[in-house]
Amino acid sequence: MTDGGRLPVGRILIGDCIEELRALPDRSVDLVFADPPYNLQLGGELLRPNNTRVDGVDDAWDRFGGFEAYDKFCRAWLAECRRVLKDTGTLWVIGSYHNIFRVGAIVQDLGFWILNDVVWRKANPMPNFRGKRFTNAHETLIWAARSEDSRRYTFNYDAMKALNDDQQMRSDWFLPLCTGAERLKAEDGSKAHPTQKPESLLARVLLAASRPGDVVLDPFFGTGTTGAVAKRLGRRWIGIERDSGYAAVARRRIAEVEAVDDPLALALANRREQPRVPFGRLIEEGLIRPGEVLFDSRRRWFAKVRADGHLISDDHKGSIHSVGAAVQGAPACNGWMFWHAERKGMPVAIDVFRQQLRAAGEAPAARVGA
Amino acid sequence: MTDGGRLPVGRILIGDCIEELRALPDRSVDLVFADPPYNLQLGGELLRPNNTRVDGVDDAWDRFGGFEAYDKFCRAWLAECRRVLKDTGTLWVIGSYHNIFRVGAIVQDLGFWILNDVVWRKANPMPNFRGKRFTNAHETLIWAARSEDSRRYTFNYDAMKALNDDQQMRSDWFLPLCTGAERLKAEDGSKAHPTQKPESLLARVLLAASRPGDVVLDPFFGTGTTGAVAKRLGRRWIGIERDSGYAAVARRRIAEVEAVDDPLALALANRREQPRVPFGRLIEEGLIRPGEVLFDSRRRWFAKVRADGHLISDDHKGSIHSVGAAVQGAPACNGWMFWHAERKGMPVAIDVFRQQLRAAGEAPAARVGA
DNA sequence: GGCGGGGATGAATCGCGGT
DNA sequence: GACCGCGATTCATCCCCGC
């Protein structure tokens, strides 16, 4: 905070991030948040099942000559970020599996000390349309101190705990994408930037690892989410952005932001996630065996459990709900209450097993005594 | 599966994993699951960077040396894993932020093609006792095909969907730690292995990316979780383990496992393996009449059925797919879902007739018992 | 004004087999 | 190896529009 006068605080530096970083003084910044190009390497076009086109990221700024060129670029900007970082400061970088492993290895090679990797679990990710992979439902953030010896980094442990119903904040964060009114639009209504991050994500980062008045640097400023959240939370900010069009959008955006009195209120957009237990989890946990036969409470209908969590009756196969409905000829059925397994000679509704799993997951200590 | 006779299937190879891997033939393994060490000692040299307390330049150099040795080790075993992997096989590696970035970068450098990174969210992680970081509540798995061109890798998409209540399986998995009765104990009651993984995690990996009879290789076998789950799920397995004590525990453990014997229970939902039914068969079987008019669900477009299985609309003729695409002006169309016929005054998708044919031809014997 | 259906969309490394 | 046709494949969310 003391040397902020020499810094271009509250400004967007237009230019190459490595060159602009070189002009900043040593150990002058409290937090770096970086959302670098991911080097996605997308192939042709991807169509949704309804034949509309997925608007993938194929901008020139995301294309590199190969891993070698990408690594060289990252070594350069990460080394400069380390140089400008105070010893009490920390680095945050976000990425996906396309780039985060390379970034993480370089972060370690440069002498940073990783404190956590944090997973942003997306509440509403884009599905996998071709059924060839798992839904890519998360991105990874790396949180690192300047060096192994930088033990006095800023971490607002109690603020994070307060944000999480007085339990320690975990390394997996469940937050929605940036959509709707928050998503900046161009004049033609299209998205102003292809990879705008949600303010809730930046708010959690800044509340966790910075203090009011701290200088937050974002070397890939884009449309200025970092600056907007920093201003709102009473932090100072510096942005670096190559594209003057993005920078103009960011300037207008940040000008409209007002600082808040109650910083924690901003991050409370954190809805409590409903713990969902799919039927398949009961099989994975050994509470139900593959091949076991389930039945309704009056033993009128029977169905066999498959390893993948589907049921098979004489005429139907599918989920516990759909097979339950089908055997009864009913339009719908709550399979959790309908189907039973035999335990010690007694029928037990499978919902009982689900409750066991929920209890185990919410209160791990209880499991130890079990 | 065909060359399994040359492989040491169902055995634990005691020795250095790189040497033992070298003895296995090329392209002979269907899945590799690896849980490598991240603080390993090679040749008596202690590589853990935080055990060396040196100042200044020496510190950076020493740290680099530590990572270098670890990287070299990983390049060696990962290269061998890639050599023994079939083109239809995939690699799984699990790690934490200490090592997963280095592993992931090497995986990419060796030519593997990352399909997903998967986050194991721990239901009951150890808290952070000193309040200096976020609760380290997850580990990361990397799932990769042999190369970018290996497009025929095994992925049981429908089985994963079935396990997740008929929604796509996401890249974040919520599973408990290995505790309680599942956790193997030494004679003195202490845990037999420090990093034993839960069987539920391995079960999901094997159900997702292997088939019954496949050969699953684990180069860091430990106390044999991979072997135990593989046996239970009807997969074959090969383990490599340096420590004969761990291997002995693993052998006893696996001997007690019983395979799920019911093939129906192990069968996985897999729509893709259903027999192909040409549209013309529906006409031959009398389910659709030549000259009948088909239409889309909202009756915006119509086409007449020709005896040879082609459709004719006002402006187009061809297959159900090409005419469906043409009338909509879409690049492609699944004619089976698009076109409907009228039956008892109601529109019926022609896919329903195809399902009838498949059910009739597939397993008439099974229907007898119904 | 409230409600419900339809459409749009999000950092995406997203066929396959027969000829 | 290239070409070509079959035909498989989506979840949460928000906005807009019509009733």
mmCIF file of C-alpha atoms in Angstrom, chain B residues 2-341:
data_model
loop_
_atom_site.group_PDB
_atom_site.id
_atom_site.type_symbol
_atom_site.label_atom_id
_atom_site.label_comp_id
_atom_site.label_asym_id
_atom_site.label_seq_id
_atom_site.Cartn_x
_atom_site.Cartn_y
_atom_site.Cartn_z
ATOM 1 C CA THR B 2 -6.924 -61.367 -27.726
ATOM 2 C CA ASP B 3 -3.281 -61.258 -26.692
ATOM 3 C CA GLY B 4 -3.962 -61.620 -22.997
ATOM 4 C CA GLY B 5 -2.156 -64.958 -23.004
ATOM 5 C CA ARG B 6 1.200 -63.235 -23.333
ATOM 6 C CA LEU B 7 0.484 -60.962 -20.428
ATOM 7 C CA PRO B 8 1.056 -61.606 -16.712
ATOM 8 C CA VAL B 9 -2.646 -61.167 -16.063
ATOM 9 C CA GLY B 10 -3.781 -61.520 -12.454
ATOM 10 C CA ARG B 11 -0.233 -61.144 -11.183
ATOM 11 C CA ILE B 12 1.690 -58.572 -9.183
ATOM 12 C CA LEU B 13 5.118 -57.917 -10.665
ATOM 13 C CA ILE B 14 7.544 -57.069 -7.885
ATOM 14 C CA GLY B 15 10.112 -54.524 -8.974
ATOM 15 C CA ASP B 16 10.865 -51.092 -10.346
ATOM 16 C CA CYS B 17 7.863 -49.980 -12.352
ATOM 17 C CA ILE B 18 9.874 -48.691 -15.298
ATOM 18 C CA GLU B 19 11.820 -51.943 -15.678
ATOM 19 C CA GLU B 20 8.730 -54.083 -15.262
ATOM 20 C CA LEU B 21 6.817 -51.966 -17.761
ATOM 21 C CA ARG B 22 9.612 -52.435 -20.291
ATOM 22 C CA ALA B 23 9.003 -56.197 -20.215
ATOM 23 C CA LEU B 24 5.384 -55.822 -21.325
ATOM 24 C CA PRO B 25 4.532 -55.952 -25.026
ATOM 25 C CA ASP B 26 3.472 -52.942 -27.117
ATOM 26 C CA ARG B 27 -0.211 -52.012 -27.313
ATOM 27 C CA SER B 28 -1.394 -54.827 -25.102
ATOM 28 C CA VAL B 29 -3.262 -53.080 -22.289
ATOM 29 C CA ASP B 30 -6.762 -51.586 -22.319
ATOM 30 C CA LEU B 31 -6.514 -49.185 -19.397
ATOM 31 C CA VAL B 32 -3.764 -47.809 -17.184
ATOM 32 C CA PHE B 33 -4.606 -46.474 -13.747
ATOM 33 C CA ALA B 34 -1.652 -44.808 -12.022
ATOM 34 C CA ASP B 35 -1.433 -43.330 -8.542
ATOM 35 C CA PRO B 36 2.233 -42.318 -8.566
ATOM 36 C CA PRO B 37 4.240 -41.079 -5.600
ATOM 37 C CA TYR B 38 4.858 -37.351 -5.423
ATOM 38 C CA ASN B 39 7.659 -37.203 -2.881
ATOM 39 C CA LEU B 40 9.682 -40.053 -4.128
ATOM 40 C CA GLN B 41 13.227 -41.070 -3.340
ATOM 41 C CA LEU B 42 15.253 -42.198 -6.306
ATOM 42 C CA GLY B 43 18.518 -44.012 -5.680
ATOM 43 C CA GLY B 44 18.705 -42.870 -2.081
ATOM 44 C CA GLU B 45 18.576 -39.217 -3.086
ATOM 45 C CA LEU B 46 16.019 -37.222 -1.109
ATOM 46 C CA LEU B 47 14.148 -35.078 -3.579
ATOM 47 C CA ARG B 48 11.520 -33.367 -1.461
ATOM 48 C CA PRO B 49 12.273 -29.694 -2.014
ATOM 49 C CA ASN B 50 11.111 -28.519 1.382
ATOM 50 C CA ASN B 51 13.620 -30.691 3.165
ATOM 51 C CA THR B 52 16.455 -28.579 1.852
ATOM 52 C CA ARG B 53 16.866 -25.278 3.580
ATOM 53 C CA VAL B 54 19.194 -23.136 1.530
ATOM 54 C CA ASP B 55 19.351 -19.403 0.881
ATOM 55 C CA GLY B 56 19.189 -17.336 -2.282
ATOM 56 C CA VAL B 57 20.325 -18.655 -5.623
ATOM 57 C CA ASP B 58 21.230 -22.044 -4.231
ATOM 58 C CA ASP B 59 17.641 -22.449 -3.128
ATOM 59 C CA ALA B 60 16.261 -21.968 -6.600
ATOM 60 C CA TRP B 61 18.820 -24.253 -8.146
ATOM 61 C CA ASP B 62 18.196 -26.982 -5.633
ATOM 62 C CA ARG B 63 14.487 -26.770 -6.089
ATOM 63 C CA PHE B 64 14.867 -27.040 -9.844
ATOM 64 C CA GLY B 65 17.042 -30.101 -9.382
ATOM 65 C CA GLY B 66 14.307 -31.744 -7.332
ATOM 66 C CA PHE B 67 11.638 -31.146 -9.914
ATOM 67 C CA GLU B 68 13.989 -32.242 -12.692
ATOM 68 C CA ALA B 69 14.492 -35.670 -11.143
ATOM 69 C CA TYR B 70 10.783 -36.124 -10.552
ATOM 70 C CA ASP B 71 10.008 -35.062 -14.106
ATOM 71 C CA LYS B 72 12.560 -37.517 -15.481
ATOM 72 C CA PHE B 73 10.996 -40.332 -13.481
ATOM 73 C CA CYS B 74 7.519 -39.449 -14.715
ATOM 74 C CA ARG B 75 8.586 -39.117 -18.318
ATOM 75 C CA ALA B 76 10.021 -42.634 -18.132
ATOM 76 C CA TRP B 77 7.054 -44.451 -16.641
ATOM 77 C CA LEU B 78 4.491 -42.444 -18.612
ATOM 78 C CA ALA B 79 6.318 -43.156 -21.879
ATOM 79 C CA GLU B 80 6.261 -46.872 -21.104
ATOM 80 C CA CYS B 81 2.580 -46.724 -20.211
ATOM 81 C CA ARG B 82 1.897 -45.093 -23.539
ATOM 82 C CA ARG B 83 3.849 -47.807 -25.347
ATOM 83 C CA VAL B 84 1.910 -50.673 -23.741
ATOM 84 C CA LEU B 85 -1.479 -48.989 -24.179
ATOM 85 C CA LYS B 86 -3.729 -50.119 -27.007
ATOM 86 C CA ASP B 87 -4.959 -47.427 -29.355
ATOM 87 C CA THR B 88 -8.442 -47.940 -27.906
ATOM 88 C CA GLY B 89 -7.124 -47.679 -24.347
ATOM 89 C CA THR B 90 -6.887 -44.718 -22.022
ATOM 90 C CA LEU B 91 -4.639 -43.517 -19.244
ATOM 91 C CA TRP B 92 -5.809 -42.365 -15.823
ATOM 92 C CA VAL B 93 -3.424 -40.633 -13.415
ATOM 93 C CA ILE B 94 -4.387 -39.243 -10.029
ATOM 94 C CA GLY B 95 -2.479 -36.586 -8.119
ATOM 95 C CA SER B 96 -2.639 -33.463 -5.993
ATOM 96 C CA TYR B 97 -1.343 -29.957 -6.603
ATOM 97 C CA HIS B 98 2.113 -31.112 -5.514
ATOM 98 C CA ASN B 99 2.635 -33.222 -8.611
ATOM 99 C CA ILE B 100 -0.347 -33.171 -10.962
ATOM 100 C CA PHE B 101 0.788 -30.142 -12.958
ATOM 101 C CA ARG B 102 4.140 -31.724 -13.745
ATOM 102 C CA VAL B 103 2.446 -35.026 -14.597
ATOM 103 C CA GLY B 104 -0.118 -33.325 -16.820
ATOM 104 C CA ALA B 105 2.465 -31.339 -18.757
ATOM 105 C CA ILE B 106 4.506 -34.495 -19.365
ATOM 106 C CA VAL B 107 1.398 -36.405 -20.416
ATOM 107 C CA GLN B 108 0.823 -33.734 -23.055
ATOM 108 C CA ASP B 109 4.495 -33.595 -24.085
ATOM 109 C CA LEU B 110 4.511 -37.355 -24.675
ATOM 110 C CA GLY B 111 1.678 -37.075 -27.156
ATOM 111 C CA PHE B 112 -1.196 -38.258 -25.001
ATOM 112 C CA TRP B 113 -4.435 -36.405 -25.727
ATOM 113 C CA ILE B 114 -6.233 -35.239 -22.611
ATOM 114 C CA LEU B 115 -9.935 -36.056 -22.680
ATOM 115 C CA ASN B 116 -10.925 -34.600 -19.316
ATOM 116 C CA ASP B 117 -9.475 -33.677 -16.028
ATOM 117 C CA VAL B 118 -11.723 -35.093 -13.340
ATOM 118 C CA VAL B 119 -11.954 -33.764 -9.816
ATOM 119 C CA TRP B 120 -12.456 -36.168 -6.962
ATOM 120 C CA ARG B 121 -14.288 -34.049 -4.376
ATOM 121 C CA LYS B 122 -13.720 -35.641 -1.018
ATOM 122 C CA ALA B 123 -16.815 -35.999 1.103
ATOM 123 C CA ASN B 124 -14.760 -36.016 4.286
ATOM 124 C CA PRO B 125 -11.395 -34.323 3.770
ATOM 125 C CA MET B 126 -8.943 -33.548 6.510
ATOM 126 C CA PRO B 127 -9.438 -29.943 7.676
ATOM 127 C CA ASN B 128 -6.666 -27.379 7.470
ATOM 128 C CA PHE B 129 -5.599 -27.241 11.076
ATOM 129 C CA ARG B 130 -3.595 -24.039 11.009
ATOM 130 C CA GLY B 131 -6.100 -21.902 9.182
ATOM 131 C CA LYS B 132 -3.540 -20.849 6.590
ATOM 132 C CA ARG B 133 -5.155 -22.303 3.479
ATOM 133 C CA PHE B 134 -8.402 -23.644 2.075
ATOM 134 C CA THR B 135 -9.353 -27.160 3.114
ATOM 135 C CA ASN B 136 -7.610 -29.310 0.545
ATOM 136 C CA ALA B 137 -10.794 -31.124 -0.358
ATOM 137 C CA HIS B 138 -10.066 -32.630 -3.766
ATOM 138 C CA GLU B 139 -7.603 -34.515 -5.914
ATOM 139 C CA THR B 140 -7.296 -34.376 -9.677
ATOM 140 C CA LEU B 141 -7.439 -37.232 -12.173
ATOM 141 C CA ILE B 142 -6.217 -36.833 -15.736
ATOM 142 C CA TRP B 143 -7.935 -38.967 -18.361
ATOM 143 C CA ALA B 144 -6.089 -39.199 -21.662
ATOM 144 C CA ALA B 145 -6.171 -41.139 -24.909
ATOM 145 C CA ARG B 146 -2.978 -42.457 -26.475
ATOM 146 C CA SER B 147 -2.874 -39.687 -29.054
ATOM 147 C CA GLU B 148 -5.018 -37.060 -30.697
ATOM 148 C CA ASP B 149 -5.812 -39.617 -33.404
ATOM 149 C CA SER B 150 -7.010 -42.234 -30.923
ATOM 150 C CA ARG B 151 -10.652 -41.472 -31.386
ATOM 151 C CA ARG B 152 -11.962 -44.963 -30.706
ATOM 152 C CA TYR B 153 -11.129 -45.015 -27.022
ATOM 153 C CA THR B 154 -13.511 -46.835 -24.708
ATOM 154 C CA PHE B 155 -16.006 -44.582 -22.941
ATOM 155 C CA ASN B 156 -19.231 -46.034 -21.590
ATOM 156 C CA TYR B 157 -21.157 -42.825 -21.925
ATOM 157 C CA ASP B 158 -24.540 -44.353 -21.293
ATOM 158 C CA ALA B 159 -23.344 -46.273 -18.258
ATOM 159 C CA MET B 160 -22.042 -43.057 -16.720
ATOM 160 C CA LYS B 161 -25.296 -41.356 -17.526
ATOM 161 C CA ALA B 162 -27.233 -44.211 -15.926
ATOM 162 C CA LEU B 163 -25.082 -43.931 -12.792
ATOM 163 C CA ASN B 164 -26.013 -40.274 -12.535
ATOM 164 C CA ASP B 165 -29.810 -40.591 -12.683
ATOM 165 C CA ASP B 166 -29.821 -40.325 -16.471
ATOM 166 C CA GLN B 167 -27.945 -37.056 -16.668
ATOM 167 C CA GLN B 168 -24.495 -36.721 -18.192
ATOM 168 C CA MET B 169 -21.750 -37.510 -15.704
ATOM 169 C CA ARG B 170 -19.835 -34.339 -14.877
ATOM 170 C CA SER B 171 -16.112 -33.898 -14.402
ATOM 171 C CA ASP B 172 -16.509 -33.414 -10.640
ATOM 172 C CA TRP B 173 -17.099 -36.571 -8.610
ATOM 173 C CA PHE B 174 -18.197 -36.460 -4.996
ATOM 174 C CA LEU B 175 -16.944 -39.583 -3.195
ATOM 175 C CA PRO B 176 -15.893 -40.378 0.383
ATOM 176 C CA LEU B 177 -12.377 -41.228 1.446
ATOM 177 C CA CYS B 178 -11.350 -44.797 2.049
ATOM 178 C CA THR B 179 -12.072 -45.289 5.764
ATOM 179 C CA GLY B 180 -13.671 -47.736 8.135
ATOM 180 C CA ALA B 181 -13.852 -51.414 7.246
ATOM 181 C CA GLU B 182 -12.642 -50.779 3.691
ATOM 182 C CA ARG B 183 -9.349 -49.356 4.922
ATOM 183 C CA LEU B 184 -6.728 -52.106 5.162
ATOM 184 C CA LYS B 185 -4.988 -52.292 8.517
ATOM 185 C CA ALA B 186 -1.608 -53.627 9.550
ATOM 186 C CA GLU B 187 -1.383 -56.099 12.421
ATOM 187 C CA ASP B 188 -0.837 -53.262 14.878
ATOM 188 C CA GLY B 189 -4.027 -51.572 13.731
ATOM 189 C CA SER B 190 -2.285 -48.798 11.823
ATOM 190 C CA LYS B 191 -3.194 -48.254 8.213
ATOM 191 C CA ALA B 192 -1.505 -50.710 5.876
ATOM 192 C CA HIS B 193 -0.862 -48.095 3.177
ATOM 193 C CA PRO B 194 -0.803 -44.316 3.548
ATOM 194 C CA THR B 195 -2.688 -43.458 0.347
ATOM 195 C CA GLN B 196 -5.191 -46.254 -0.180
ATOM 196 C CA LYS B 197 -7.856 -45.061 -2.628
ATOM 197 C CA PRO B 198 -11.569 -45.804 -2.199
ATOM 198 C CA GLU B 199 -12.953 -48.666 -4.249
ATOM 199 C CA SER B 200 -15.825 -46.436 -5.346
ATOM 200 C CA LEU B 201 -13.351 -44.216 -7.188
ATOM 201 C CA LEU B 202 -11.777 -47.128 -9.035
ATOM 202 C CA ALA B 203 -15.183 -48.611 -9.775
ATOM 203 C CA ARG B 204 -16.261 -45.439 -11.497
ATOM 204 C CA VAL B 205 -13.056 -45.262 -13.506
ATOM 205 C CA LEU B 206 -13.318 -48.875 -14.660
ATOM 206 C CA LEU B 207 -17.040 -48.667 -15.430
ATOM 207 C CA ALA B 208 -16.424 -45.492 -17.424
ATOM 208 C CA ALA B 209 -13.446 -46.550 -19.508
ATOM 209 C CA SER B 210 -13.183 -50.345 -19.742
ATOM 210 C CA ARG B 211 -15.247 -53.378 -20.680
ATOM 211 C CA PRO B 212 -15.553 -56.800 -19.077
ATOM 212 C CA GLY B 213 -12.469 -58.871 -19.923
ATOM 213 C CA ASP B 214 -10.276 -55.823 -20.534
ATOM 214 C CA VAL B 215 -6.740 -55.776 -19.159
ATOM 215 C CA VAL B 216 -6.215 -53.056 -16.531
ATOM 216 C CA LEU B 217 -2.644 -52.156 -15.586
ATOM 217 C CA ASP B 218 -1.642 -50.363 -12.380
ATOM 218 C CA PRO B 219 2.084 -49.522 -12.236
ATOM 219 C CA PHE B 220 1.837 -48.317 -8.605
ATOM 220 C CA PHE B 221 -0.265 -51.141 -7.275
ATOM 221 C CA GLY B 222 0.172 -50.565 -3.540
ATOM 222 C CA THR B 223 -2.357 -52.633 -1.649
ATOM 223 C CA GLY B 224 -4.233 -53.509 -4.815
ATOM 224 C CA THR B 225 -7.403 -51.431 -4.919
ATOM 225 C CA THR B 226 -7.242 -51.467 -8.715
ATOM 226 C CA GLY B 227 -6.917 -55.256 -8.775
ATOM 227 C CA ALA B 228 -9.714 -55.798 -6.279
ATOM 228 C CA VAL B 229 -12.182 -53.624 -8.174
ATOM 229 C CA ALA B 230 -11.085 -55.034 -11.528
ATOM 230 C CA LYS B 231 -11.731 -58.578 -10.326
ATOM 231 C CA ARG B 232 -15.087 -57.664 -8.857
ATOM 232 C CA LEU B 233 -16.156 -56.030 -12.123
ATOM 233 C CA GLY B 234 -14.941 -58.853 -14.380
ATOM 234 C CA ARG B 235 -11.870 -57.078 -15.708
ATOM 235 C CA ARG B 236 -8.419 -58.667 -15.823
ATOM 236 C CA TRP B 237 -5.562 -56.866 -14.117
ATOM 237 C CA ILE B 238 -1.787 -56.545 -13.870
ATOM 238 C CA GLY B 239 -0.083 -54.876 -10.932
ATOM 239 C CA ILE B 240 3.442 -53.552 -10.525
ATOM 240 C CA GLU B 241 4.692 -52.846 -7.003
ATOM 241 C CA ARG B 242 8.160 -52.266 -5.631
ATOM 242 C CA ASP B 243 7.332 -53.144 -2.030
ATOM 243 C CA SER B 244 6.761 -56.875 -1.552
ATOM 244 C CA GLY B 245 5.009 -56.193 1.739
ATOM 245 C CA TYR B 246 2.308 -54.135 0.035
ATOM 246 C CA ALA B 247 2.083 -56.768 -2.672
ATOM 247 C CA ALA B 248 1.477 -59.496 -0.091
ATOM 248 C CA VAL B 249 -1.368 -57.483 1.428
ATOM 249 C CA ALA B 250 -2.794 -56.917 -2.039
ATOM 250 C CA ARG B 251 -2.654 -60.626 -2.903
ATOM 251 C CA ARG B 252 -4.586 -61.637 0.192
ATOM 252 C CA ARG B 253 -7.088 -58.869 -0.388
ATOM 253 C CA ILE B 254 -7.787 -59.739 -4.000
ATOM 254 C CA ALA B 255 -8.078 -63.464 -3.227
ATOM 255 C CA GLU B 256 -11.080 -62.695 -1.066
ATOM 256 C CA VAL B 257 -12.877 -60.641 -3.718
ATOM 257 C CA GLU B 258 -15.690 -62.304 -5.593
ATOM 258 C CA ALA B 259 -16.575 -61.265 -9.082
ATOM 259 C CA VAL B 260 -20.103 -60.114 -9.764
ATOM 260 C CA ASP B 261 -21.298 -63.304 -11.458
ATOM 261 C CA ASP B 262 -24.494 -62.061 -13.066
ATOM 262 C CA PRO B 263 -23.702 -60.900 -16.583
ATOM 263 C CA LEU B 264 -26.945 -58.968 -16.733
ATOM 264 C CA ALA B 265 -25.844 -57.030 -13.678
ATOM 265 C CA LEU B 266 -22.543 -56.120 -15.309
ATOM 266 C CA ALA B 267 -24.056 -55.222 -18.648
ATOM 267 C CA LEU B 268 -23.979 -51.506 -19.207
ATOM 268 C CA ALA B 269 -26.415 -49.313 -20.960
ATOM 269 C CA ASN B 270 -25.016 -48.800 -24.405
ATOM 270 C CA ARG B 271 -27.268 -47.516 -27.089
ATOM 271 C CA ARG B 272 -24.454 -47.437 -29.582
ATOM 272 C CA GLU B 273 -24.117 -51.182 -29.861
ATOM 273 C CA GLN B 274 -27.666 -51.782 -30.980
ATOM 274 C CA PRO B 275 -28.001 -53.393 -34.404
ATOM 275 C CA ARG B 276 -28.505 -51.098 -37.338
ATOM 276 C CA VAL B 277 -31.984 -51.130 -38.861
ATOM 277 C CA PRO B 278 -32.347 -49.549 -42.295
ATOM 278 C CA PHE B 279 -35.511 -47.553 -42.809
ATOM 279 C CA GLY B 280 -36.470 -49.883 -45.640
ATOM 280 C CA ARG B 281 -36.940 -52.714 -43.148
ATOM 281 C CA LEU B 282 -39.905 -50.852 -41.657
ATOM 282 C CA ILE B 283 -41.578 -50.917 -45.052
ATOM 283 C CA GLU B 284 -40.685 -54.557 -45.654
ATOM 284 C CA GLU B 285 -42.169 -55.417 -42.271
ATOM 285 C CA GLY B 286 -45.349 -53.515 -43.003
ATOM 286 C CA LEU B 287 -44.858 -51.038 -40.164
ATOM 287 C CA ILE B 288 -44.837 -48.201 -42.712
ATOM 288 C CA ARG B 289 -46.835 -48.318 -45.956
ATOM 289 C CA PRO B 290 -45.391 -47.195 -49.294
ATOM 290 C CA GLY B 291 -47.119 -43.939 -50.216
ATOM 291 C CA GLU B 292 -47.756 -43.000 -46.604
ATOM 292 C CA VAL B 293 -47.080 -39.358 -45.706
ATOM 293 C CA LEU B 294 -44.651 -38.645 -42.867
ATOM 294 C CA PHE B 295 -44.408 -35.316 -41.056
ATOM 295 C CA ASP B 296 -42.400 -33.594 -38.339
ATOM 296 C CA SER B 297 -43.754 -33.279 -34.803
ATOM 297 C CA ARG B 298 -45.261 -29.876 -35.462
ATOM 298 C CA ARG B 299 -46.547 -30.767 -38.935
ATOM 299 C CA ARG B 300 -44.556 -28.087 -40.652
ATOM 300 C CA TRP B 301 -43.109 -30.386 -43.298
ATOM 301 C CA PHE B 302 -44.351 -33.479 -45.085
ATOM 302 C CA ALA B 303 -42.813 -36.233 -47.200
ATOM 303 C CA LYS B 304 -44.125 -39.310 -48.966
ATOM 304 C CA VAL B 305 -42.632 -42.789 -48.457
ATOM 305 C CA ARG B 306 -41.413 -44.608 -51.546
ATOM 306 C CA ALA B 307 -41.308 -48.399 -51.637
ATOM 307 C CA ASP B 308 -37.509 -48.380 -51.821
ATOM 308 C CA GLY B 309 -37.174 -46.507 -48.508
ATOM 309 C CA HIS B 310 -36.623 -43.043 -49.933
ATOM 310 C CA LEU B 311 -38.719 -40.052 -48.979
ATOM 311 C CA ILE B 312 -40.054 -37.465 -51.434
ATOM 312 C CA SER B 313 -40.946 -33.973 -50.322
ATOM 313 C CA ASP B 314 -41.918 -31.032 -52.499
ATOM 314 C CA ASP B 315 -38.330 -30.223 -53.374
ATOM 315 C CA HIS B 316 -36.198 -33.121 -52.195
ATOM 316 C CA LYS B 317 -35.827 -36.838 -52.321
ATOM 317 C CA GLY B 318 -33.475 -39.178 -50.512
ATOM 318 C CA SER B 319 -33.028 -40.869 -47.180
ATOM 319 C CA ILE B 320 -35.061 -40.003 -44.105
ATOM 320 C CA HIS B 321 -32.000 -38.106 -42.882
ATOM 321 C CA SER B 322 -31.149 -36.147 -45.981
ATOM 322 C CA VAL B 323 -34.739 -35.099 -46.681
ATOM 323 C CA GLY B 324 -35.185 -34.159 -43.016
ATOM 324 C CA ALA B 325 -32.097 -31.991 -43.225
ATOM 325 C CA ALA B 326 -33.069 -30.507 -46.577
ATOM 326 C CA VAL B 327 -36.595 -29.405 -45.656
ATOM 327 C CA GLN B 328 -35.296 -27.709 -42.509
ATOM 328 C CA GLY B 329 -32.293 -26.214 -44.232
ATOM 329 C CA ALA B 330 -30.182 -27.861 -41.522
ATOM 330 C CA PRO B 331 -26.723 -29.346 -42.033
ATOM 331 C CA ALA B 332 -27.827 -32.694 -40.659
ATOM 332 C CA CYS B 333 -30.860 -34.423 -39.221
ATOM 333 C CA ASN B 334 -31.672 -37.643 -37.435
ATOM 334 C CA GLY B 335 -34.608 -38.754 -39.528
ATOM 335 C CA TRP B 336 -35.577 -41.401 -36.972
ATOM 336 C CA MET B 337 -36.487 -38.745 -34.428
ATOM 337 C CA PHE B 338 -37.656 -36.114 -36.919
ATOM 338 C CA TRP B 339 -40.274 -37.943 -38.971
ATOM 339 C CA HIS B 340 -43.578 -39.159 -37.599
ATOM 340 C CA ALA B 341 -46.430 -41.286 -38.891
#
